[in-house]
Coordinates of C-alpha atoms in Angstrom, one line a residue:
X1 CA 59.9 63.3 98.8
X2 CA 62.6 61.8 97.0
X3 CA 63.6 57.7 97.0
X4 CA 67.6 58.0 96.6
X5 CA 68.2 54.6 97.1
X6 CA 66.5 50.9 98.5
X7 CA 68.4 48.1 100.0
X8 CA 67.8 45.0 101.3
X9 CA 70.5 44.5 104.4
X10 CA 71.1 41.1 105.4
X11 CA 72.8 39.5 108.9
X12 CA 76.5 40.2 108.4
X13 CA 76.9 36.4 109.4
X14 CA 74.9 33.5 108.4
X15 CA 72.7 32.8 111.6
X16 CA 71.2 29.4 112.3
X17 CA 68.0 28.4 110.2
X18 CA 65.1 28.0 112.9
X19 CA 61.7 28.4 113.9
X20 CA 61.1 31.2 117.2
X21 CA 58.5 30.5 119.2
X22 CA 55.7 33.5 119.9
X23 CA 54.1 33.5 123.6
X24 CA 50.4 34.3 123.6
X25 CA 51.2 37.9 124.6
X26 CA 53.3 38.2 120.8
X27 CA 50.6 36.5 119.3
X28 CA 47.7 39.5 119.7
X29 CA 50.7 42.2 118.5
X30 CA 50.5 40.7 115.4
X31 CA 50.7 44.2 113.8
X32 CA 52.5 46.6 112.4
X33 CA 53.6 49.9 113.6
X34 CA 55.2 53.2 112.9
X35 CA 57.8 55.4 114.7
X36 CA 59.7 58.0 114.4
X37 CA 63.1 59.3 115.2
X38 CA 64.4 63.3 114.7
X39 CA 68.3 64.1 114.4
X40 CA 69.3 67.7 114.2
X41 CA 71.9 68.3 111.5
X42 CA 75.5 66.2 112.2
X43 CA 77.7 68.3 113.9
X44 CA 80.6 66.3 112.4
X45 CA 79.8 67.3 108.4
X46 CA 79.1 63.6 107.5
X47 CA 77.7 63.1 104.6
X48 CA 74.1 61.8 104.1
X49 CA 75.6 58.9 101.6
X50 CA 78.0 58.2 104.8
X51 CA 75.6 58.6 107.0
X52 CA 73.1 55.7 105.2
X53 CA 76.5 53.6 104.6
X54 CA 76.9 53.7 108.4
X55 CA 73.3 53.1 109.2
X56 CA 72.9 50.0 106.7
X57 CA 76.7 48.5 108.1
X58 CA 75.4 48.5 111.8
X59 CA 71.7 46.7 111.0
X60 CA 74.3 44.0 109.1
X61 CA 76.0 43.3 112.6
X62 CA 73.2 43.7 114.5
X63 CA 71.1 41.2 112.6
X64 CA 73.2 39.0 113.6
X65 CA 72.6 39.0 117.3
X66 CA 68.9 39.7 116.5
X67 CA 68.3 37.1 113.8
X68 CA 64.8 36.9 114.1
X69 CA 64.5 40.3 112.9
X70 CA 65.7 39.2 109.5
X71 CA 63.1 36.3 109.1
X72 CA 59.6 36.1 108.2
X73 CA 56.3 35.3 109.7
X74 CA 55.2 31.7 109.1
X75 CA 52.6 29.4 110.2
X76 CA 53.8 27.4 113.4
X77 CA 55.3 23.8 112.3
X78 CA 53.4 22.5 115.9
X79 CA 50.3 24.2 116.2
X80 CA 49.0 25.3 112.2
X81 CA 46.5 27.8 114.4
X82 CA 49.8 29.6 115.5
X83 CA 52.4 32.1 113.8
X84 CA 56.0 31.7 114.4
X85 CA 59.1 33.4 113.0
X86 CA 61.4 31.2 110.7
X87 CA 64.7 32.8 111.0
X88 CA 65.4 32.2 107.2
X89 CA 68.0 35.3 106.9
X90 CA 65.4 37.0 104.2
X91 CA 66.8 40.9 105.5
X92 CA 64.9 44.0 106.2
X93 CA 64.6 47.0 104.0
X94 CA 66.7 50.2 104.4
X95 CA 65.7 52.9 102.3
X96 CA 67.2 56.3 101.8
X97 CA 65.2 59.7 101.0
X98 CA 65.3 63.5 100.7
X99 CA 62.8 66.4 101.0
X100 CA 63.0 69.7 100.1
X101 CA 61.7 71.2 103.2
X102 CA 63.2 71.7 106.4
X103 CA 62.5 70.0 109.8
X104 CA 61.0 73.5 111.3
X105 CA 58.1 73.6 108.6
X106 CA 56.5 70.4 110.2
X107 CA 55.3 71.6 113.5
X108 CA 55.4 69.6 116.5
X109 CA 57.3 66.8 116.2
X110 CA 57.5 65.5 119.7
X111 CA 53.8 63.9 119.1
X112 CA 51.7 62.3 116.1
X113 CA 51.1 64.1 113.4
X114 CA 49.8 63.5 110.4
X115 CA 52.2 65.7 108.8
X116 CA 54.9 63.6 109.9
X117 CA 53.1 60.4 107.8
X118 CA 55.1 60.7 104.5
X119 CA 58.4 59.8 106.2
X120 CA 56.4 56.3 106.0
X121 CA 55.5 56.5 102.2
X122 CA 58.6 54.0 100.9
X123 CA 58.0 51.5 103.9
X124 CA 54.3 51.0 103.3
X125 CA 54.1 50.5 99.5
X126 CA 50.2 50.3 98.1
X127 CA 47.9 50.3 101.1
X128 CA 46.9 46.7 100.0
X129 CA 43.6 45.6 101.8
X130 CA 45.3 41.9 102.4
X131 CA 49.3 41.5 102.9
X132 CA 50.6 38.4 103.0
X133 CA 53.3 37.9 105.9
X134 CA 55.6 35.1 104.2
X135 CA 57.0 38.1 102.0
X136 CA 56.5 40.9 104.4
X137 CA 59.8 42.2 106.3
X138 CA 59.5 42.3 110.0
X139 CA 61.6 45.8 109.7
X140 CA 61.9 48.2 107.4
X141 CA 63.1 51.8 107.8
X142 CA 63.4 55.2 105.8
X143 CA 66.3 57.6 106.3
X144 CA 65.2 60.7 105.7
X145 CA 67.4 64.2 104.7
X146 CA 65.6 67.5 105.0
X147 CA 66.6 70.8 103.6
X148 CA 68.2 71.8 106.6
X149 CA 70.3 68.7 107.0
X150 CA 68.3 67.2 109.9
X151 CA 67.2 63.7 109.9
X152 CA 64.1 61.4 110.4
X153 CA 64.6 57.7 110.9
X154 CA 61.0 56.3 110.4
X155 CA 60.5 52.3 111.7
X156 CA 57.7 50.3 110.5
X157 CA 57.8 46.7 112.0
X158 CA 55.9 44.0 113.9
X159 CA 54.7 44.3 117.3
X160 CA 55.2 40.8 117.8
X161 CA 58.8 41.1 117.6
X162 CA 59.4 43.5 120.1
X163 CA 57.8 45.7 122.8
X164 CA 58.6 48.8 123.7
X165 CA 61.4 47.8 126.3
X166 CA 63.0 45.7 123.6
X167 CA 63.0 48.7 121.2
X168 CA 64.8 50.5 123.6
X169 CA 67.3 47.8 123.6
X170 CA 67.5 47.7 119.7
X171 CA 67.7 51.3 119.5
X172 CA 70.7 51.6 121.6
X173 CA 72.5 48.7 120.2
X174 CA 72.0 50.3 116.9
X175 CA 73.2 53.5 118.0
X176 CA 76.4 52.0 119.6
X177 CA 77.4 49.8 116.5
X178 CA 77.1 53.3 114.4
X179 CA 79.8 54.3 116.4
X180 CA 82.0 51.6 116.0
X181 CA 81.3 50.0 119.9
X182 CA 80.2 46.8 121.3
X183 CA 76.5 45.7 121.8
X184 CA 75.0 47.9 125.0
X185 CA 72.4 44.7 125.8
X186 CA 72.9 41.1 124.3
X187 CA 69.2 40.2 123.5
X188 CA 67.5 36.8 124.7
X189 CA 65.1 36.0 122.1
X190 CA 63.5 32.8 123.5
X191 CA 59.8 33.2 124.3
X192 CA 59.2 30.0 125.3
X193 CA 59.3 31.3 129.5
X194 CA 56.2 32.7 128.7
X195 CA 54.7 29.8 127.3
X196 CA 51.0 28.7 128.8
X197 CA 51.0 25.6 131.2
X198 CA 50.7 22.5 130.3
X199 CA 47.5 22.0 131.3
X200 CA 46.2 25.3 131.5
X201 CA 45.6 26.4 134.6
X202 CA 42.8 29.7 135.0
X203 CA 42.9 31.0 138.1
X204 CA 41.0 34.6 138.4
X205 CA 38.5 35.8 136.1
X206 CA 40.3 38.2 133.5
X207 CA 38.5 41.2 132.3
X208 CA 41.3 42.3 130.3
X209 CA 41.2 40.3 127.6
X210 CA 38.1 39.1 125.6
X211 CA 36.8 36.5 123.0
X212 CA 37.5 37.3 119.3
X213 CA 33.5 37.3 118.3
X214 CA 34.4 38.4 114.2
X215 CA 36.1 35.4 112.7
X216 CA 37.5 38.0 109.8
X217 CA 38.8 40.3 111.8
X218 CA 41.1 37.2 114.0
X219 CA 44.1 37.7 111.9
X220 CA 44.2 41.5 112.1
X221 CA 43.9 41.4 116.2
X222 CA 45.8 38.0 117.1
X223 CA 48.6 36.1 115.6
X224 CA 46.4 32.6 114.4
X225 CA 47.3 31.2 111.2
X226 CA 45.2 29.9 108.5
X227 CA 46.1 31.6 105.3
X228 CA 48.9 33.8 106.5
X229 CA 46.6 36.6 104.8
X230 CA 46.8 39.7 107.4
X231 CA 43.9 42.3 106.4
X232 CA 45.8 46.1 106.6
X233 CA 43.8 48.7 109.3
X234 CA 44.4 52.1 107.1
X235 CA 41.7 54.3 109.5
X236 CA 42.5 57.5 109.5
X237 CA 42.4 59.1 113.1
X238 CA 41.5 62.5 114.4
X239 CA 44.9 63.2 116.8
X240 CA 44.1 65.3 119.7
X241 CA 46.6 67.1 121.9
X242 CA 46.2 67.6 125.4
X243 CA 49.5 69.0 127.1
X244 CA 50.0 68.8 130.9
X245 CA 52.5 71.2 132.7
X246 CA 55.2 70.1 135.1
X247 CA 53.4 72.3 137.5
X248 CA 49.5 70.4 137.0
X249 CA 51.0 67.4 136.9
X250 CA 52.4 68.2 140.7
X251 CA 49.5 69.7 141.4
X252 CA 47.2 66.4 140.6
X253 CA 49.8 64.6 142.8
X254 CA 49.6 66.6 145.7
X255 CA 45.8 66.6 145.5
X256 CA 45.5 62.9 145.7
X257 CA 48.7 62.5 148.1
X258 CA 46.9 65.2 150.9
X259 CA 43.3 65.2 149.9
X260 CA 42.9 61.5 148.7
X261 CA 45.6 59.8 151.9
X262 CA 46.9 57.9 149.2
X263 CA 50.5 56.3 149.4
X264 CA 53.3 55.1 146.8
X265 CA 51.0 57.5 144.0
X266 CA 53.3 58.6 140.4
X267 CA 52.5 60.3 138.0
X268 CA 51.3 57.9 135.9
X269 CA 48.3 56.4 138.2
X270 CA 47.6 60.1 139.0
X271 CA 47.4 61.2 135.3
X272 CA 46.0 57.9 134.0
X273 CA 42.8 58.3 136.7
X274 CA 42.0 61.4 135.4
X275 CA 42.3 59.8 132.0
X276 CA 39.9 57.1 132.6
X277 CA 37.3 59.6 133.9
X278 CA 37.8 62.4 131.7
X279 CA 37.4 60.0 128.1
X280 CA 34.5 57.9 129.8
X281 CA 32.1 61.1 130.8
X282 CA 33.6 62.9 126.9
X283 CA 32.4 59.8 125.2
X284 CA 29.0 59.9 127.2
X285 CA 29.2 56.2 128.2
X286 CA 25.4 55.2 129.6
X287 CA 25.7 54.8 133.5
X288 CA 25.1 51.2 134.2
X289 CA 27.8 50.6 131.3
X290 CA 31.4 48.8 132.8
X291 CA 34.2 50.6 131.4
X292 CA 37.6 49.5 131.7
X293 CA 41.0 51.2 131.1
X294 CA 43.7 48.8 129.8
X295 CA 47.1 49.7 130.5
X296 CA 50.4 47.8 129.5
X297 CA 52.9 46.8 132.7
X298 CA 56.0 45.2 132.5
X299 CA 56.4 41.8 133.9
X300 CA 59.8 40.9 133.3
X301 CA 60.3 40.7 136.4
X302 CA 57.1 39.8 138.2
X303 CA 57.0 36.4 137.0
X304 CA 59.2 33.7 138.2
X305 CA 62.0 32.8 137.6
X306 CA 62.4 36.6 136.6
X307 CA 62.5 37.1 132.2
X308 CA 66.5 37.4 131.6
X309 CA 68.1 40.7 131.3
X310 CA 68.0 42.3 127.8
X311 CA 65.0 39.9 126.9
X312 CA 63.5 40.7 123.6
X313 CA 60.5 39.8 122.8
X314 CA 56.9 40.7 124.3
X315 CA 56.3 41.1 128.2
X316 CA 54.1 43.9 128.9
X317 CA 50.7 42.4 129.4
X318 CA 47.6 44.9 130.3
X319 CA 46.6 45.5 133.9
X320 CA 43.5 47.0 133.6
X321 CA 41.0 49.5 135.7
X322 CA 37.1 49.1 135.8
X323 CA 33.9 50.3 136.9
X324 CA 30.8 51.2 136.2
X325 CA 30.1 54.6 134.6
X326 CA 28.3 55.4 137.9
X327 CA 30.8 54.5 140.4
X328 CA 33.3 56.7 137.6
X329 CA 31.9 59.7 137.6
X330 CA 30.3 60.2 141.2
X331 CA 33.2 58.7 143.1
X332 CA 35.9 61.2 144.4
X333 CA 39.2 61.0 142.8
X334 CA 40.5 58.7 145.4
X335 CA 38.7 55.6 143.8
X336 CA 40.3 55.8 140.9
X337 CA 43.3 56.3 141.4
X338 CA 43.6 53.3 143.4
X339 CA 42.0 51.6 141.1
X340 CA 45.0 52.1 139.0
X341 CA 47.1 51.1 141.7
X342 CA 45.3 47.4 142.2
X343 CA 45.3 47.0 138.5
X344 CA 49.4 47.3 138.6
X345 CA 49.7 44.9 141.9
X346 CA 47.5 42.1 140.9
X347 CA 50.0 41.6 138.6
X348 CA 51.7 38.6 140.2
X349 CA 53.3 35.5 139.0
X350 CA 50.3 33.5 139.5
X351 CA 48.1 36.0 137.7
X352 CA 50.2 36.8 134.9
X353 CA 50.6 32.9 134.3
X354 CA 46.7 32.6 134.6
X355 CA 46.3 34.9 132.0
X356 CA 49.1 32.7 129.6
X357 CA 47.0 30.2 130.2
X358 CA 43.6 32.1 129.6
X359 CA 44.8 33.2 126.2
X360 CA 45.9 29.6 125.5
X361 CA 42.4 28.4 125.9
X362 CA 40.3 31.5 124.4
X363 CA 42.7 32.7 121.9
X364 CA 41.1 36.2 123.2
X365 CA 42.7 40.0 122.1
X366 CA 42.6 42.8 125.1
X367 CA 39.0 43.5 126.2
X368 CA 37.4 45.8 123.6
X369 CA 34.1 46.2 124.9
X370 CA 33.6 49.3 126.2
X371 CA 37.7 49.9 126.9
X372 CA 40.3 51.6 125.7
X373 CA 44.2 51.7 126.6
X374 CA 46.3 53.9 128.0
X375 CA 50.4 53.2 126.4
X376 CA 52.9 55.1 128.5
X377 CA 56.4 56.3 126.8
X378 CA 57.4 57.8 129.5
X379 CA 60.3 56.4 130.6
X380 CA 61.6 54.7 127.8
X381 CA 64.8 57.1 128.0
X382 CA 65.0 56.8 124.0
X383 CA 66.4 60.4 124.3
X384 CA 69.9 59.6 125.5
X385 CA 70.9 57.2 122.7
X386 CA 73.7 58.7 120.7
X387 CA 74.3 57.4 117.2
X388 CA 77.5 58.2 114.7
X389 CA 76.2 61.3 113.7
X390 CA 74.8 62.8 116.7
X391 CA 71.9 62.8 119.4
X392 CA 68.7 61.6 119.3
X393 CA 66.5 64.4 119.4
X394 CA 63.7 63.1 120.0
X395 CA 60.7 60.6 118.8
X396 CA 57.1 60.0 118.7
X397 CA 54.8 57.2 116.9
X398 CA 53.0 58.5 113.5
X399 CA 49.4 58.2 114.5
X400 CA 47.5 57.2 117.2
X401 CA 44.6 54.0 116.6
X402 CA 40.9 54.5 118.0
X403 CA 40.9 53.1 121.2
X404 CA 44.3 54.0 122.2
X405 CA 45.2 56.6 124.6
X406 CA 49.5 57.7 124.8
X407 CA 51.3 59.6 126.7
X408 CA 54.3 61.2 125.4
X409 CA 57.0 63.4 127.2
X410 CA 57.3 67.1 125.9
X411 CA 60.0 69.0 124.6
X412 CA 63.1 67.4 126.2
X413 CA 64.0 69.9 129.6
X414 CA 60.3 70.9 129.5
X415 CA 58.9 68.1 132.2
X416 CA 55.9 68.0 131.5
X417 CA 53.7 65.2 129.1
X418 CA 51.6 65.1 125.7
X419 CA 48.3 63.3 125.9
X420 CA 47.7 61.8 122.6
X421 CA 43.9 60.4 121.6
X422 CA 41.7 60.3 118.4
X423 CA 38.2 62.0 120.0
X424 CA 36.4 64.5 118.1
X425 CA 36.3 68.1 118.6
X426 CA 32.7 67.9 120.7
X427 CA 34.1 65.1 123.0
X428 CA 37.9 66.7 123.1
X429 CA 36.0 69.7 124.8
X430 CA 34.8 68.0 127.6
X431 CA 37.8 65.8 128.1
X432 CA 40.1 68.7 127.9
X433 CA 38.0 70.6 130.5
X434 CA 37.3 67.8 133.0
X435 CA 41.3 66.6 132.8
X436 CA 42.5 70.4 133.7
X437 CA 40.1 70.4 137.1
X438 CA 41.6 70.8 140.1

């Protein structure tokens, strides 16, 4: 891997110096994160140089709509046990980068692999033990040329700023000021609708979120300031591969639509009940144990007044599935699927304000206590951006953390769905076998 050429690319326009306000849900995504995006060679001939000229021109513009982007994590001038972003201008890094190798000696590339984690090499720097956020961009990215001409735009930035909705968003803004066109979804940046009540109000008991009980550990799960220090998670994980078939995944559906007499069922609570009992019996969880499945929904517009459209910022909080180990694995297939189901439909205004409030009073993280989550991209419809030199071919995050559970589309026209986890080969065994029973 080859460094050609590091920039620092600043809003086009001055934006205005202020402070943005992170809700509670920002505040536990206080971590960074790794993506990346393929592009087969550019039909047009552009050249790479034009290519990264192109690339760097549209982050200039679209700074400038997403200013926050360009500023820096500081401690909160109102609350000195909060972060905030001071929109001081201060850029993100664009670098540009060549390997001799060609896309096709890399394998699978529509999910994590840890082949794919030297497109990150220039974005990470030293893998520091302690970072300090006050000099750390928000966004950084590597444009990578292969052998073959194809292309890998790599993204390492901060959860906090934006969830996977909002990416979307960025992504296809990006993509249309590439080309020379207007803005596709004018971001609203103000978090401040999802701040907690003032008082805070609790109203249910929330199992999806839980106390912070290692004081050294607070600023690596949730966004509380006291030396801006942020200590760096470099875990390696074992990535396992399970790939469901259009044709299983129809089959699971039919099976709980007929056998189960369940109504309103997708794909997703179909797939992620099997997940929940598959990973809980692999990891040979002790029966009287509660386990709990975490999985992110999108309230933008379950809370009232609905979030704007094109809001950018954080508003997928975790609905959540749990039982006992017990109940799990001698219950038919019925209970947990609607399990799933009531953890999406409890998520009210009322509930999803409770929880505001909850965090405000706990300054908790998701539950980690014999859990683990289940991220969906799905339907992010990332595939259908087109930038100045050609299709998006397709993308997939570099790694998957313990704990976390994702499921990935496969090859684009295939249908069917990647699940992505970090068990190890004993417990992958079972999972793989109970997930493919009928």
């Amino acid at each position: 891997m080859e460094l050609l050429e590091k920039v620092i690319v600043y809003p086009e326009q001055s934006t205005l110096n202020k402070r943005i306000f992170l809700s509670n849900i920002d505040l536990y995504l206080v971590v960074y994160q790794d993506n990346i995006f393929f592009f087969d060679p550019p039909s047009s001939k552009m050249s790479f140089s034009k290519i990264f000229n192109k690339l760097c021109n549209a982050f200039g513009k679209l700074l400038v709509h997403y200013d926050f982007m360009a500023g820096r994590l500081v401690q909160s001038l109102e609350d000195s046990h909060r972060f905030e972003i001071d929109c001081n201008d201060a850029g993100i890094v664009v670098i540009a980068a060549r390997i001799d190798r060609k896309l096709s000696e890399f394998g699978d590339i529509f999910t994590p692999n840890q082949n794919l984690e030297e497109f990150a090499m220039f974005l990470q720097g030293e893998q520091e033990e302690e970072i300090d956020l006050k000099e750390k961009p928000l966004l950084s990215v590597q444009l990578t040329q292969f052998a073959c001409e194809s292309l890998a735009l790599t993204a390492h930035y901060n959860h906090c700023t934006l969830d996977g909705l909002a990416v979307r968003d960025f992504g296809a803004n990006l993509a249309a000021l590439t080309r020379g066109d207007p803005l596709i979804v004018v971001p609203f940046a103000d978090r401040t609708l999802l701040r907690a009540r003032n008082p805070p109000k609790i109203s249910y008991p929330h199992f999806e979120y839980g106390k912070v009980t290692n004081i050294e550990n607070l600023f690596s799960v949730r966004g509380i300031s006291g030396g801006i220090n942020v200590r760096q998670n470099v875990t390696q994980n074992q990535i396992q591969i399970l790939y469901l078939s259009p044709q299983q995944i129809a089959s699971f559906k039919m099976k709980a639509i007929n056998d189960c007499n369940l109504k309103n069922v997708t794909t997703f609570h179909v797939v992620a009940g099997k997940i929940w009992k598959a990973r809980t019996i692999a990891t040979k969880m002790l029966d009287d144990k509660v386990t709990t499945m975490l999985f992110p929904v999108d309230v933008r517009k379950r809370v009232f007044p609905e979030l704007p459209y094109g809001f950018a910022g954080n508003a997928l909080v975790p609905g959540f599935a749990r039982a006992t180990v017990k109940e799990l694995t001698e219950l038919e297939d019925a209970y947990h699927i609607r399990k799933v189901q009531e953890g999406i439909e409890r998520l009210d205004d009322e509930y999803i304000k409770s929880s505001i409030d909850w965090l405000e009073l706990n300054k908790g993280v998701p539950c980690r206590e014999d859990s683990f989550s289940l991220v969906s991209g799905l339907r992010l419809g990332l595939e259908d951006q087109h930038f100045a030199w050609g299709k998006l071919k397709c993308s997939t995050p570099l790694t998957v953390k313990p704990g976390l559970v994702m499921l990935l589309p496969a090859a684009p026209g295939d249908g069917g769905l990647n699940v992505c986890l970090d068990l190890p080969e004993d417990q992958m065994y079972i999972f793989r076998r109970i997930m493919l029973e009928f």
